[in-house]
């Protein structure tokens, strides 16, 4: 089981690096002129790095993929992903701290939704690149 998790982890990192370079290639830096704002570019790079770090964990990526489909409570996420509850709570906490998910409490249950439009956009690209049926 450990080797499987390691392969998943390496695969997720490879996917994110490929995605990052695809996004860079798509934009091909058209707005970079001799007077571009290096500080703004660094701030944007820092934001992108933070998001990519959050998505680089296979469990967090899987959770966000489930949440793209709509609001879910912890028990639903556990059943759909097979992630054990302690790990699930830990990874949801990281996503919450990074501002990628919102929470809503109803009685004793906490419901999660995706809060980040940037995360939604990246997950859509990841889906198209790696999950969508090939024609």
Coordinates of C-alpha atoms in Angstrom, one line a residue:
X1 CA 0.0 0.0 0.0
X2 CA 2.9 2.4 0.7
X3 CA 4.3 2.0 -2.8
X4 CA 0.9 2.8 -4.2
X5 CA 0.6 6.0 -2.2
X6 CA 4.2 6.9 -3.3
X7 CA 3.3 6.4 -6.9
X8 CA 0.2 8.5 -6.5
X9 CA 2.2 11.2 -4.9
X10 CA 4.9 11.2 -7.6
X11 CA 2.2 11.1 -10.3
X12 CA 0.4 14.1 -8.8
X13 CA 3.6 16.1 -8.7
X14 CA 4.4 15.2 -12.3
X15 CA 0.8 16.3 -13.3
X16 CA 1.2 19.6 -11.5
X17 CA 4.5 20.4 -13.1
X18 CA 3.2 19.5 -16.5
X19 CA 0.2 21.7 -15.8
X20 CA 2.4 24.6 -14.7
X21 CA 4.5 24.4 -17.8
X22 CA 1.4 24.1 -20.0
X23 CA -0.1 27.2 -18.4
X24 CA 3.2 29.1 -18.9
X25 CA 3.3 28.0 -22.5
X26 CA -0.3 29.0 -23.1
X27 CA 0.3 32.5 -21.9
X28 CA 3.8 32.6 -23.4
X29 CA 4.4 35.8 -21.4
X30 CA 2.7 38.2 -24.0
X31 CA 2.5 41.0 -21.5
X32 CA 6.1 41.0 -20.5
X33 CA 7.6 44.2 -21.8
X34 CA 10.8 45.9 -20.8
X35 CA 8.8 47.9 -18.2
X36 CA 6.8 45.0 -16.7
X37 CA 6.3 45.1 -12.9
X38 CA 8.7 42.5 -11.4
X39 CA 7.2 42.9 -7.9
X40 CA 3.7 42.1 -9.2
X41 CA 5.0 39.1 -11.2
X42 CA 6.7 37.8 -8.0
X43 CA 3.6 38.2 -6.0
X44 CA 1.6 36.3 -8.7
X45 CA 4.3 33.6 -8.7
X46 CA 4.0 33.3 -4.9
X47 CA 0.3 32.9 -5.1
X48 CA 0.6 30.3 -7.9
X49 CA 3.2 28.4 -5.9
X50 CA 1.0 28.4 -2.8
X51 CA -2.0 27.0 -4.8
X52 CA 0.2 24.4 -6.6
X53 CA 1.6 23.3 -3.2
X54 CA -1.9 22.8 -1.9
X55 CA -2.9 20.8 -4.9
X56 CA 0.3 18.7 -4.9
X57 CA -1.0 16.3 -2.3
X58 CA -3.0 13.5 -3.9
X59 CA -5.6 13.4 -1.1
X60 CA -6.2 17.2 -1.3
X61 CA -6.5 17.1 -5.0
X62 CA -9.0 14.2 -4.8
X63 CA -11.0 16.1 -2.2
X64 CA -11.2 19.2 -4.4
X65 CA -12.2 17.1 -7.4
X66 CA -15.1 15.8 -5.4
X67 CA -16.1 19.2 -4.2
X68 CA -16.1 20.6 -7.7
X69 CA -19.2 18.4 -8.1
X70 CA -20.9 20.3 -5.3
X71 CA -21.2 20.7 -1.5
X72 CA -20.2 17.6 0.5
X73 CA -20.1 16.7 4.2
X74 CA -17.2 14.8 5.8
X75 CA -19.0 11.5 5.8
X76 CA -19.8 11.8 2.1
X77 CA -16.2 12.7 1.2
X78 CA -15.0 9.8 3.3
X79 CA -17.3 7.4 1.4
X80 CA -16.5 8.8 -2.0
X81 CA -12.7 9.0 -1.7
X82 CA -11.9 6.2 0.7
X83 CA -9.7 8.6 2.7
X84 CA -9.7 7.7 6.4
X85 CA -11.4 10.2 8.6
X86 CA -8.3 11.5 10.5
X87 CA -6.4 12.1 7.2
X88 CA -9.5 13.6 5.7
X89 CA -10.0 16.1 8.5
X90 CA -6.3 17.0 8.4
X91 CA -6.3 17.6 4.6
X92 CA -9.6 19.6 4.7
X93 CA -8.0 21.7 7.4
X94 CA -5.1 22.5 5.1
X95 CA -7.5 23.4 2.3
X96 CA -9.5 25.6 4.7
X97 CA -6.3 27.4 5.9
X98 CA -5.2 28.0 2.3
X99 CA -8.7 29.5 1.5
X100 CA -9.5 26.9 -1.1
X101 CA -12.7 25.6 0.6
X102 CA -15.6 27.2 2.5
X103 CA -17.4 25.5 5.4
X104 CA -21.0 25.6 6.5
X105 CA -22.3 23.9 9.7
X106 CA -25.7 22.3 9.8
X107 CA -26.3 20.6 13.2
X108 CA -23.4 18.3 13.9
X109 CA -22.2 18.1 10.2
X110 CA -19.8 20.4 8.4
X111 CA -20.3 20.9 4.7
X112 CA -17.5 21.9 2.4
X113 CA -17.5 23.8 -1.0
X114 CA -14.7 25.0 -3.2
X115 CA -14.0 28.7 -2.5
X116 CA -11.2 29.3 -4.9
X117 CA -11.9 30.2 -8.5
X118 CA -8.2 29.6 -9.3
X119 CA -8.4 26.1 -7.9
X120 CA -11.6 25.5 -9.9
X121 CA -9.8 26.6 -13.1
X122 CA -6.8 24.4 -12.4
X123 CA -8.9 21.4 -11.6
X124 CA -10.8 21.9 -14.9
X125 CA -7.5 21.9 -16.8
X126 CA -6.3 18.8 -14.9
X127 CA -9.5 17.0 -15.7
X128 CA -9.3 17.9 -19.4
X129 CA -5.6 16.8 -19.5
X130 CA -5.8 13.6 -17.5
X131 CA -9.3 12.4 -16.8
X132 CA -11.6 13.3 -19.7
X133 CA -12.4 10.5 -22.1
X134 CA -10.0 10.5 -25.1
X135 CA -11.5 10.6 -28.5

